[in-house]
């Protein structure tokens, strides 16, 4: 392992994320941990595939000019990615204390980023405010591409917008409406009206399906 481990940032369901320093250079490692309930050979294969997938998606995103951490090294034998440390905080932790104009600016910027990413054929797969980082200069970065997909399927792209909206609804209820309005403005600027319109239709579909499922759950 290159560098010295400073702290564990997050022990997630799938991966352990740690902060490291190597020759004064700050980085992050994301290690996909073995799952004891999986057959060992299968487990190794799954972890390797996901590690490789995340690195590939990040490589395509960087080509599209989407702000995300640069991959510095991939250790496939350990299912570990070493990447640039984004010095900042999760948007989730910043949103509630920011002034309204700043929230609108960030939402518009995020819309532009996501619109460009979708136009480029990438669905994030887990677009919540915990997977968006904000640095001290006010720049946004997307992280966590473990569930992402290279796709043009409007349904998969629409899931990103749906999830973002849901994460705002549950955690940042106060800013949700203005955030989404500015987000869609930015998205339209990057992806165009027609592209956005198609996705909005899909988002509505996904939402009504979700409501249907919830109602059925309540009845049973
Ligand atoms: N490159 C990075 N720079 C700074 N912090 C990061 C970076 N990658 C991950 N993190 C932090 O670790 C947390 C978990 O990482 P993430 O990739 O989202 O894994 P998980 O699958 O567990 O959600 C993030 O929410 C963020 O706070
Ligand atoms: Mg995450």
PDB file of C-alpha atoms and ligand atoms in Angstrom:
ATOM      1  CA  UNK A   1       0.000   0.000   0.000  1.00  0.00           C
ATOM      2  CA  UNK A   2       1.445   3.388  -0.933  1.00  0.00           C
ATOM      3  CA  UNK A   3       1.514   5.977   1.788  1.00  0.00           C
ATOM      4  CA  UNK A   4       0.608   6.150   5.418  1.00  0.00           C
ATOM      5  CA  UNK A   5      -2.940   5.596   6.591  1.00  0.00           C
ATOM      6  CA  UNK A   6      -4.179   8.599   8.580  1.00  0.00           C
ATOM      7  CA  UNK A   7      -7.787   7.757   9.328  1.00  0.00           C
ATOM      8  CA  UNK A   8     -10.721   5.680   8.267  1.00  0.00           C
ATOM      9  CA  UNK A   9     -13.341   8.036   6.801  1.00  0.00           C
ATOM     10  CA  UNK A  10     -16.204   5.614   6.318  1.00  0.00           C
ATOM     11  CA  UNK A  11     -16.942   1.966   6.831  1.00  0.00           C
ATOM     12  CA  UNK A  12     -19.703   1.372   4.330  1.00  0.00           C
ATOM     13  CA  UNK A  13     -21.689  -1.698   3.455  1.00  0.00           C
ATOM     14  CA  UNK A  14     -19.388  -2.414   0.563  1.00  0.00           C
ATOM     15  CA  UNK A  15     -16.162  -0.515   1.056  1.00  0.00           C
ATOM     16  CA  UNK A  16     -13.846   1.033   3.624  1.00  0.00           C
ATOM     17  CA  UNK A  17     -12.735   4.532   2.657  1.00  0.00           C
ATOM     18  CA  UNK A  18      -9.535   5.836   4.301  1.00  0.00           C
ATOM     19  CA  UNK A  19      -7.448   8.974   4.087  1.00  0.00           C
ATOM     20  CA  UNK A  20      -3.755   8.549   3.319  1.00  0.00           C
ATOM     21  CA  UNK A  21      -0.736  10.722   2.835  1.00  0.00           C
ATOM     22  CA  UNK A  22       2.055   9.874   0.456  1.00  0.00           C
ATOM     23  CA  UNK A  23       5.043  12.200   0.111  1.00  0.00           C
ATOM     24  CA  UNK A  24       2.870  15.057   1.311  1.00  0.00           C
ATOM     25  CA  UNK A  25       0.187  14.201  -1.231  1.00  0.00           C
ATOM     26  CA  UNK A  26      -3.267  13.622   0.216  1.00  0.00           C
ATOM     27  CA  UNK A  27      -5.275  10.746  -1.140  1.00  0.00           C
ATOM     28  CA  UNK A  28      -8.100   8.405  -0.389  1.00  0.00           C
ATOM     29  CA  UNK A  29      -8.248   4.635  -0.669  1.00  0.00           C
ATOM     30  CA  UNK A  30     -11.458   2.746  -1.294  1.00  0.00           C
ATOM     31  CA  UNK A  31     -11.110  -0.897  -0.377  1.00  0.00           C
ATOM     32  CA  UNK A  32     -13.906  -3.284  -1.200  1.00  0.00           C
ATOM     33  CA  UNK A  33     -13.924  -5.672   1.703  1.00  0.00           C
ATOM     34  CA  UNK A  34     -14.413  -9.447   1.416  1.00  0.00           C
ATOM     35  CA  UNK A  35     -17.904 -10.673   2.193  1.00  0.00           C
ATOM     36  CA  UNK A  36     -17.846 -13.848   4.274  1.00  0.00           C
ATOM     37  CA  UNK A  37     -21.272 -14.955   3.005  1.00  0.00           C
ATOM     38  CA  UNK A  38     -20.075 -15.140  -0.602  1.00  0.00           C
ATOM     39  CA  UNK A  39     -18.265 -18.123  -2.058  1.00  0.00           C
ATOM     40  CA  UNK A  40     -14.569 -16.959  -1.971  1.00  0.00           C
ATOM     41  CA  UNK A  41     -13.861 -17.180  -5.721  1.00  0.00           C
ATOM     42  CA  UNK A  42     -17.111 -15.408  -6.522  1.00  0.00           C
ATOM     43  CA  UNK A  43     -16.382 -12.785  -3.858  1.00  0.00           C
ATOM     44  CA  UNK A  44     -12.985 -12.017  -5.385  1.00  0.00           C
ATOM     45  CA  UNK A  45     -14.523 -11.765  -8.831  1.00  0.00           C
ATOM     46  CA  UNK A  46     -17.322  -9.428  -7.696  1.00  0.00           C
ATOM     47  CA  UNK A  47     -14.981  -7.107  -5.808  1.00  0.00           C
ATOM     48  CA  UNK A  48     -12.540  -6.978  -8.717  1.00  0.00           C
ATOM     49  CA  UNK A  49     -15.289  -6.284 -11.221  1.00  0.00           C
ATOM     50  CA  UNK A  50     -16.745  -3.444  -9.165  1.00  0.00           C
ATOM     51  CA  UNK A  51     -13.336  -1.891  -8.550  1.00  0.00           C
ATOM     52  CA  UNK A  52     -12.527  -2.003 -12.241  1.00  0.00           C
ATOM     53  CA  UNK A  53     -15.966  -0.665 -13.118  1.00  0.00           C
ATOM     54  CA  UNK A  54     -15.644   2.326 -10.792  1.00  0.00           C
ATOM     55  CA  UNK A  55     -12.203   3.159 -12.210  1.00  0.00           C
ATOM     56  CA  UNK A  56     -13.489   2.904 -15.785  1.00  0.00           C
ATOM     57  CA  UNK A  57     -16.449   5.166 -15.113  1.00  0.00           C
ATOM     58  CA  UNK A  58     -14.226   7.752 -13.447  1.00  0.00           C
ATOM     59  CA  UNK A  59     -11.906   7.630 -16.476  1.00  0.00           C
ATOM     60  CA  UNK A  60     -14.817   8.306 -18.864  1.00  0.00           C
ATOM     61  CA  UNK A  61     -16.131  11.086 -16.647  1.00  0.00           C
ATOM     62  CA  UNK A  62     -12.789  12.830 -16.608  1.00  0.00           C
ATOM     63  CA  UNK A  63     -12.798  12.719 -20.403  1.00  0.00           C
ATOM     64  CA  UNK A  64     -16.204  14.412 -20.350  1.00  0.00           C
ATOM     65  CA  UNK A  65     -14.834  17.066 -18.007  1.00  0.00           C
ATOM     66  CA  UNK A  66     -16.996  16.043 -15.074  1.00  0.00           C
ATOM     67  CA  UNK A  67     -15.382  17.035 -11.748  1.00  0.00           C
ATOM     68  CA  UNK A  68     -14.595  13.842  -9.839  1.00  0.00           C
ATOM     69  CA  UNK A  69     -11.510  12.493  -8.045  1.00  0.00           C
ATOM     70  CA  UNK A  70      -8.655  11.408 -10.286  1.00  0.00           C
ATOM     71  CA  UNK A  71      -7.689   7.747  -9.932  1.00  0.00           C
ATOM     72  CA  UNK A  72      -4.049   7.526  -8.902  1.00  0.00           C
ATOM     73  CA  UNK A  73      -3.673   3.777  -8.674  1.00  0.00           C
ATOM     74  CA  UNK A  74      -5.749   0.655  -8.895  1.00  0.00           C
ATOM     75  CA  UNK A  75      -4.711  -2.416  -6.941  1.00  0.00           C
ATOM     76  CA  UNK A  76      -6.868  -5.156  -8.374  1.00  0.00           C
ATOM     77  CA  UNK A  77      -5.412  -7.883  -6.158  1.00  0.00           C
ATOM     78  CA  UNK A  78      -6.694  -5.929  -3.122  1.00  0.00           C
ATOM     79  CA  UNK A  79      -9.840  -4.541  -4.787  1.00  0.00           C
ATOM     80  CA  UNK A  80      -8.610  -1.075  -3.853  1.00  0.00           C
ATOM     81  CA  UNK A  81      -8.706   2.238  -5.673  1.00  0.00           C
ATOM     82  CA  UNK A  82      -6.395   5.059  -4.671  1.00  0.00           C
ATOM     83  CA  UNK A  83      -7.711   8.439  -5.655  1.00  0.00           C
ATOM     84  CA  UNK A  84      -7.344  12.146  -5.206  1.00  0.00           C
ATOM     85  CA  UNK A  85      -8.578  13.424  -1.845  1.00  0.00           C
ATOM     86  CA  UNK A  86     -11.263  16.055  -2.335  1.00  0.00           C
ATOM     87  CA  UNK A  87     -10.694  18.559   0.428  1.00  0.00           C
ATOM     88  CA  UNK A  88     -14.207  19.584   1.331  1.00  0.00           C
ATOM     89  CA  UNK A  89     -17.446  18.410   2.867  1.00  0.00           C
ATOM     90  CA  UNK A  90     -20.382  16.400   1.672  1.00  0.00           C
ATOM     91  CA  UNK A  91     -23.081  18.641   0.188  1.00  0.00           C
ATOM     92  CA  UNK A  92     -25.422  16.960   2.660  1.00  0.00           C
ATOM     93  CA  UNK A  93     -23.593  18.623   5.549  1.00  0.00           C
ATOM     94  CA  UNK A  94     -23.242  22.018   3.844  1.00  0.00           C
ATOM     95  CA  UNK A  95     -26.695  22.648   2.402  1.00  0.00           C
ATOM     96  CA  UNK A  96     -28.572  23.655   5.511  1.00  0.00           C
ATOM     97  CA  UNK A  97     -26.131  26.366   6.551  1.00  0.00           C
ATOM     98  CA  UNK A  98     -25.640  28.062   3.176  1.00  0.00           C
ATOM     99  CA  UNK A  99     -27.358  31.304   2.143  1.00  0.00           C
ATOM    100  CA  UNK A 100     -30.198  30.934  -0.383  1.00  0.00           C
ATOM    101  CA  UNK A 101     -28.280  32.452  -3.319  1.00  0.00           C
ATOM    102  CA  UNK A 102     -25.399  30.051  -2.770  1.00  0.00           C
ATOM    103  CA  UNK A 103     -27.769  27.082  -2.644  1.00  0.00           C
ATOM    104  CA  UNK A 104     -29.229  28.210  -5.974  1.00  0.00           C
ATOM    105  CA  UNK A 105     -25.820  28.680  -7.537  1.00  0.00           C
ATOM    106  CA  UNK A 106     -24.677  25.221  -6.416  1.00  0.00           C
ATOM    107  CA  UNK A 107     -27.893  23.605  -7.601  1.00  0.00           C
ATOM    108  CA  UNK A 108     -27.529  25.204 -11.039  1.00  0.00           C
ATOM    109  CA  UNK A 109     -23.893  24.108 -11.213  1.00  0.00           C
ATOM    110  CA  UNK A 110     -24.835  20.566 -10.179  1.00  0.00           C
ATOM    111  CA  UNK A 111     -27.525  20.587 -12.882  1.00  0.00           C
ATOM    112  CA  UNK A 112     -24.921  21.524 -15.488  1.00  0.00           C
ATOM    113  CA  UNK A 113     -22.595  18.758 -14.277  1.00  0.00           C
ATOM    114  CA  UNK A 114     -25.276  16.066 -14.235  1.00  0.00           C
ATOM    115  CA  UNK A 115     -26.708  17.214 -17.591  1.00  0.00           C
ATOM    116  CA  UNK A 116     -23.277  16.948 -19.205  1.00  0.00           C
ATOM    117  CA  UNK A 117     -22.692  13.554 -17.572  1.00  0.00           C
ATOM    118  CA  UNK A 118     -26.039  12.203 -18.820  1.00  0.00           C
ATOM    119  CA  UNK A 119     -25.465  13.571 -22.325  1.00  0.00           C
ATOM    120  CA  UNK A 120     -22.147  11.727 -22.231  1.00  0.00           C
ATOM    121  CA  UNK A 121     -23.943   8.462 -21.445  1.00  0.00           C
ATOM    122  CA  UNK A 122     -23.246   7.976 -17.736  1.00  0.00           C
ATOM    123  CA  UNK A 123     -25.840   7.421 -15.004  1.00  0.00           C
ATOM    124  CA  UNK A 124     -24.419   7.951 -11.516  1.00  0.00           C
ATOM    125  CA  UNK A 125     -26.681   5.378  -9.879  1.00  0.00           C
ATOM    126  CA  UNK A 126     -26.599   6.816  -6.348  1.00  0.00           C
ATOM    127  CA  UNK A 127     -26.929  10.565  -6.767  1.00  0.00           C
ATOM    128  CA  UNK A 128     -27.651  11.730  -3.228  1.00  0.00           C
ATOM    129  CA  UNK A 129     -26.227  14.732  -1.393  1.00  0.00           C
ATOM    130  CA  UNK A 130     -23.743  12.429   0.437  1.00  0.00           C
ATOM    131  CA  UNK A 131     -22.097  11.551  -2.861  1.00  0.00           C
ATOM    132  CA  UNK A 132     -21.470  15.163  -3.849  1.00  0.00           C
ATOM    133  CA  UNK A 133     -18.524  17.026  -2.323  1.00  0.00           C
ATOM    134  CA  UNK A 134     -18.172  20.804  -1.952  1.00  0.00           C
ATOM    135  CA  UNK A 135     -14.695  22.333  -1.579  1.00  0.00           C
ATOM    136  CA  UNK A 136     -13.815  25.611   0.102  1.00  0.00           C
ATOM    137  CA  UNK A 137     -13.737  27.443  -3.234  1.00  0.00           C
ATOM    138  CA  UNK A 138     -17.370  26.507  -3.888  1.00  0.00           C
ATOM    139  CA  UNK A 139     -16.588  23.787  -6.452  1.00  0.00           C
ATOM    140  CA  UNK A 140     -18.630  20.602  -6.618  1.00  0.00           C
ATOM    141  CA  UNK A 141     -17.343  17.087  -7.276  1.00  0.00           C
ATOM    142  CA  UNK A 142     -19.191  13.845  -7.813  1.00  0.00           C
ATOM    143  CA  UNK A 143     -17.929  10.756  -5.980  1.00  0.00           C
ATOM    144  CA  UNK A 144     -18.944   7.124  -5.418  1.00  0.00           C
ATOM    145  CA  UNK A 145     -19.489   5.485  -8.800  1.00  0.00           C
ATOM    146  CA  UNK A 146     -19.969   1.956  -7.498  1.00  0.00           C
ATOM    147  CA  UNK A 147     -23.549   1.792  -8.802  1.00  0.00           C
ATOM    148  CA  UNK A 148     -23.061   3.797 -11.964  1.00  0.00           C
ATOM    149  CA  UNK A 149     -23.778   2.647 -15.492  1.00  0.00           C
ATOM    150  CA  UNK A 150     -22.601   3.569 -18.961  1.00  0.00           C
ATOM    151  CA  UNK A 151     -25.984   3.995 -20.595  1.00  0.00           C
ATOM    152  CA  UNK A 152     -28.237   6.142 -22.782  1.00  0.00           C
ATOM    153  CA  UNK A 153     -31.391   4.622 -21.293  1.00  0.00           C
ATOM    154  CA  UNK A 154     -33.610   7.548 -20.180  1.00  0.00           C
ATOM    155  CA  UNK A 155     -35.046   5.397 -17.387  1.00  0.00           C
ATOM    156  CA  UNK A 156     -31.628   4.868 -15.787  1.00  0.00           C
ATOM    157  CA  UNK A 157     -30.693   8.524 -16.204  1.00  0.00           C
ATOM    158  CA  UNK A 158     -34.018   9.614 -14.734  1.00  0.00           C
ATOM    159  CA  UNK A 159     -33.312   7.560 -11.602  1.00  0.00           C
ATOM    160  CA  UNK A 160     -30.468  10.007 -10.829  1.00  0.00           C
ATOM    161  CA  UNK A 161     -32.841  12.976 -10.829  1.00  0.00           C
ATOM    162  CA  UNK A 162     -35.406  11.020  -8.834  1.00  0.00           C
ATOM    163  CA  UNK A 163     -32.860   9.994  -6.190  1.00  0.00           C
ATOM    164  CA  UNK A 164     -31.480  13.502  -5.880  1.00  0.00           C
ATOM    165  CA  UNK A 165     -34.976  14.840  -5.358  1.00  0.00           C
ATOM    166  CA  UNK A 166     -35.738  12.127  -2.799  1.00  0.00           C
ATOM    167  CA  UNK A 167     -32.546  12.840  -0.864  1.00  0.00           C
ATOM    168  CA  UNK A 168     -33.477  16.544  -0.726  1.00  0.00           C
ATOM    169  CA  UNK A 169     -36.999  15.698   0.319  1.00  0.00           C
ATOM    170  CA  UNK A 170     -35.875  13.624   3.266  1.00  0.00           C
ATOM    171  CA  UNK A 171     -32.894  15.640   4.509  1.00  0.00           C
ATOM    172  CA  UNK A 172     -33.211  19.180   3.150  1.00  0.00           C
ATOM    173  CA  UNK A 173     -36.917  19.710   2.960  1.00  0.00           C
ATOM    174  CA  UNK A 174     -36.561  23.498   3.329  1.00  0.00           C
ATOM    175  CA  UNK A 175     -34.467  23.998   0.211  1.00  0.00           C
ATOM    176  CA  UNK A 176     -35.856  21.190  -1.933  1.00  0.00           C
ATOM    177  CA  UNK A 177     -38.131  23.223  -4.235  1.00  0.00           C
ATOM    178  CA  UNK A 178     -35.643  26.019  -4.994  1.00  0.00           C
ATOM    179  CA  UNK A 179     -32.805  23.533  -5.309  1.00  0.00           C
ATOM    180  CA  UNK A 180     -34.613  21.385  -7.869  1.00  0.00           C
ATOM    181  CA  UNK A 181     -35.771  24.420  -9.837  1.00  0.00           C
ATOM    182  CA  UNK A 182     -32.207  25.728 -10.200  1.00  0.00           C
ATOM    183  CA  UNK A 183     -30.885  22.216 -10.802  1.00  0.00           C
ATOM    184  CA  UNK A 184     -33.229  21.768 -13.764  1.00  0.00           C
ATOM    185  CA  UNK A 185     -32.219  25.175 -15.166  1.00  0.00           C
ATOM    186  CA  UNK A 186     -28.578  24.143 -15.134  1.00  0.00           C
ATOM    187  CA  UNK A 187     -29.430  20.720 -16.528  1.00  0.00           C
ATOM    188  CA  UNK A 188     -31.330  22.283 -19.425  1.00  0.00           C
ATOM    189  CA  UNK A 189     -28.426  24.578 -20.230  1.00  0.00           C
ATOM    190  CA  UNK A 190     -26.125  21.556 -20.536  1.00  0.00           C
ATOM    191  CA  UNK A 191     -28.380  18.919 -22.074  1.00  0.00           C
ATOM    192  CA  UNK A 192     -31.084  20.879 -23.903  1.00  0.00           C
ATOM    193  CA  UNK A 193     -34.820  21.223 -23.441  1.00  0.00           C
ATOM    194  CA  UNK A 194     -35.836  18.116 -25.386  1.00  0.00           C
ATOM    195  CA  UNK A 195     -33.451  15.815 -23.524  1.00  0.00           C
ATOM    196  CA  UNK A 196     -34.595  17.186 -20.169  1.00  0.00           C
ATOM    197  CA  UNK A 197     -38.289  16.977 -21.073  1.00  0.00           C
ATOM    198  CA  UNK A 198     -37.966  13.272 -21.831  1.00  0.00           C
ATOM    199  CA  UNK A 199     -36.294  12.614 -18.510  1.00  0.00           C
ATOM    200  CA  UNK A 200     -38.875  14.622 -16.565  1.00  0.00           C
ATOM    201  CA  UNK A 201     -41.576  12.373 -18.012  1.00  0.00           C
ATOM    202  CA  UNK A 202     -39.596   9.353 -16.822  1.00  0.00           C
ATOM    203  CA  UNK A 203     -39.080  10.858 -13.361  1.00  0.00           C
ATOM    204  CA  UNK A 204     -42.850  11.294 -13.058  1.00  0.00           C
ATOM    205  CA  UNK A 205     -43.342   7.671 -14.049  1.00  0.00           C
ATOM    206  CA  UNK A 206     -40.784   6.451 -11.491  1.00  0.00           C
ATOM    207  CA  UNK A 207     -42.377   8.615  -8.804  1.00  0.00           C
ATOM    208  CA  UNK A 208     -45.894   7.334  -9.436  1.00  0.00           C
ATOM    209  CA  UNK A 209     -44.632   3.754  -9.476  1.00  0.00           C
ATOM    210  CA  UNK A 210     -42.959   4.434  -6.109  1.00  0.00           C
ATOM    211  CA  UNK A 211     -46.175   5.852  -4.712  1.00  0.00           C
ATOM    212  CA  UNK A 212     -48.066   2.832  -5.974  1.00  0.00           C
ATOM    213  CA  UNK A 213     -45.615   0.516  -4.194  1.00  0.00           C
ATOM    214  CA  UNK A 214     -45.897   2.531  -0.976  1.00  0.00           C
ATOM    215  CA  UNK A 215     -49.688   2.469  -1.070  1.00  0.00           C
ATOM    216  CA  UNK A 216     -49.719  -1.269  -1.605  1.00  0.00           C
ATOM    217  CA  UNK A 217     -47.323  -1.664   1.306  1.00  0.00           C
ATOM    218  CA  UNK A 218     -49.636   0.350   3.550  1.00  0.00           C
ATOM    219  CA  UNK A 219     -52.644  -1.720   2.525  1.00  0.00           C
ATOM    220  CA  UNK A 220     -50.945  -5.059   3.199  1.00  0.00           C
TER     221      UNK A 220
HETATM  222  N1  LIG B   1     -12.043  11.197  -3.082  1.00  0.00           N
HETATM  223  C1  LIG B   1     -12.578  11.528  -1.918  1.00  0.00           C
HETATM  224  N2  LIG B   1     -12.172  12.647  -1.282  1.00  0.00           N
HETATM  225  C2  LIG B   1     -12.696  12.992  -0.077  1.00  0.00           C
HETATM  226  N3  LIG B   1     -13.623  12.264   0.573  1.00  0.00           N
HETATM  227  C3  LIG B   1     -14.064  11.132  -0.013  1.00  0.00           C
HETATM  228  C4  LIG B   1     -13.579  10.703  -1.284  1.00  0.00           C
HETATM  229  N4  LIG B   1     -14.178   9.543  -1.607  1.00  0.00           N
HETATM  230  C5  LIG B   1     -15.008   9.264  -0.586  1.00  0.00           C
HETATM  231  N5  LIG B   1     -14.956  10.218   0.378  1.00  0.00           N
HETATM  232  C6  LIG B   1     -15.730  10.269   1.640  1.00  0.00           C
HETATM  233  O1  LIG B   1     -16.060   8.949   2.042  1.00  0.00           O
HETATM  234  C7  LIG B   1     -17.473   8.749   2.037  1.00  0.00           C
HETATM  235  C8  LIG B   1     -17.787   7.341   1.535  1.00  0.00           C
HETATM  236  O2  LIG B   1     -17.260   7.154   0.235  1.00  0.00           O
HETATM  237  P1  LIG B   1     -18.139   6.597  -0.958  1.00  0.00           P
HETATM  238  O3  LIG B   1     -17.277   6.502  -2.164  1.00  0.00           O
HETATM  239  O4  LIG B   1     -19.383   7.429  -1.059  1.00  0.00           O
HETATM  240  O5  LIG B   1     -18.481   5.120  -0.447  1.00  0.00           O
HETATM  241  P2  LIG B   1     -19.814   4.395   0.029  1.00  0.00           P
HETATM  242  O6  LIG B   1     -20.068   3.377  -1.035  1.00  0.00           O
HETATM  243  O7  LIG B   1     -19.484   3.802   1.351  1.00  0.00           O
HETATM  244  O8  LIG B   1     -20.922   5.424   0.106  1.00  0.00           O
HETATM  245  C9  LIG B   1     -18.017   9.879   1.146  1.00  0.00           C
HETATM  246  O9  LIG B   1     -19.363  10.193   1.424  1.00  0.00           O
HETATM  247  C10 LIG B   1     -17.054  11.014   1.435  1.00  0.00           C
HETATM  248  O10 LIG B   1     -17.383  11.667   2.652  1.00  0.00           O
HETATM  249 MG1  LIG B   2     -21.426   7.075  -0.924  1.00  0.00          MG
END
